Amino acid sequence: MDKLDSAGNLHKVFSGEVDLSSENEKSTLTVDEKDILRMADVIRQNRIEDQMFAITLDRFLDSGTKSSEYIFVCKTSNALAISGADQNLDVVIAPRTIAKCMADPEMRYHGHGLTRGVLQRIPEELRNPVMIFKGSKDNSLVAITKLKDNSNHSIIVAISIDETDKFRIVNRIASIYGKDNINNYMRNQIEYGNLISANKKEANEMLHSAGLQLPLENTFINFNNSIAY
């Protein structure tokens, strides 16, 4: 994995200047080969994006400074976009939300006890979640991830979409936590018709282990790993 050793390099990555091959090389490829190359470009960019968030998160946690400025997590993924989020917006998280997610439940009310390693994997999980449900509030989504907390609870990510932050609009992560009674939650959300999209293979595996099943395919958007990316 490439090392990002300066702010300049990070800016270069997110200004779209990173390219794996020249235009001359691309012009000699077949359509299928170009598709493969584009996918490789996207995967590499995603990995760089993951590394950027990990570095930013480490710097924030290790500095011990207090800030109210939102932290960039990732670009809005295809999975979130097909579920109603604006793909042109950044996904961000507030420092206070990070503090709550990582706080020891015995030391702080509603602390979620998540580790640094779990938080670093959030961009990857938002690109390819297991399922996405409508949130309990307007303009909100809930992504079910493959991650588990220390109590082996499935971790969910609540996202407030199209939220105004000063002079810009963002998709803000409102909370990340291990969900108690996840099976009951999924059952209720499916019965209420709140399932928006799902990775059918992974969703079937999770639901089957809970004695549940996906609803009819025409009631939700089905995506696979390739479409998610």
Steps between C-alpha positions, in 0.01 A plus 500: 500500500631845414615722783351845527783708640378855459190712482592574141479135407164465671365799309631354178316174561166667563531752220489206258859524378596142575503278191631148452570518127538748220223581254708345220513169682126511569417566136641161396284303744177318426173611660519220758860582580412866549222400739746289699750786506234745615403263780866469600526879508191525721626232741839671527337837563280341765803357676671839496180655637494239777860581586427871505219452752716270715777762506256782578335296775836410655613862496177613663504231771871532574502879513251521785375832369135597508336605175151547364605473135358203313749233394489371143425127495450415132316592186136393489498143372288351223314294762402815691419684178255239373341515846429871475819684596652764271816348354655846449517556876773399745433261784624660823496438873513739795779463759237476774348201318839329487545561872158349575561200274830419672401581860488222757129430570579477871666841500269697275124488447427338164868439432535231235848366575612468139868468417715711274535205266123467460458869421777485241299240306185714472576642151540147363176386665304795363606403148359153538267467799286194555173696494377858512174593672305823529593677821253590773540869416433677170801509265684224681633157414622206707772277355544149641868406482696177527690638801448381858563679829665350807168340600465340155213732409467598133610859451265742328570847363231769517541773238325834473490587130494841332582680824613862495837568661570874500554575130480147359276194496629164621395146581581478871557184701276554802596184688687170478426226751439133562125439477333303776234257376608549139279211392186667633609827346547346155172309525305814591664715234429243229138460615454880498633514141806704599760293313637720221795302365708193576794292390276200438763232565625651826152603615366149442782354709440742789123462491512121464708474818227702675217286362391780265491551125507784252168631367404478132775630273282771346466665842867596543808582293738207466871572459807279497863576582573631151200734490576623853848605389 
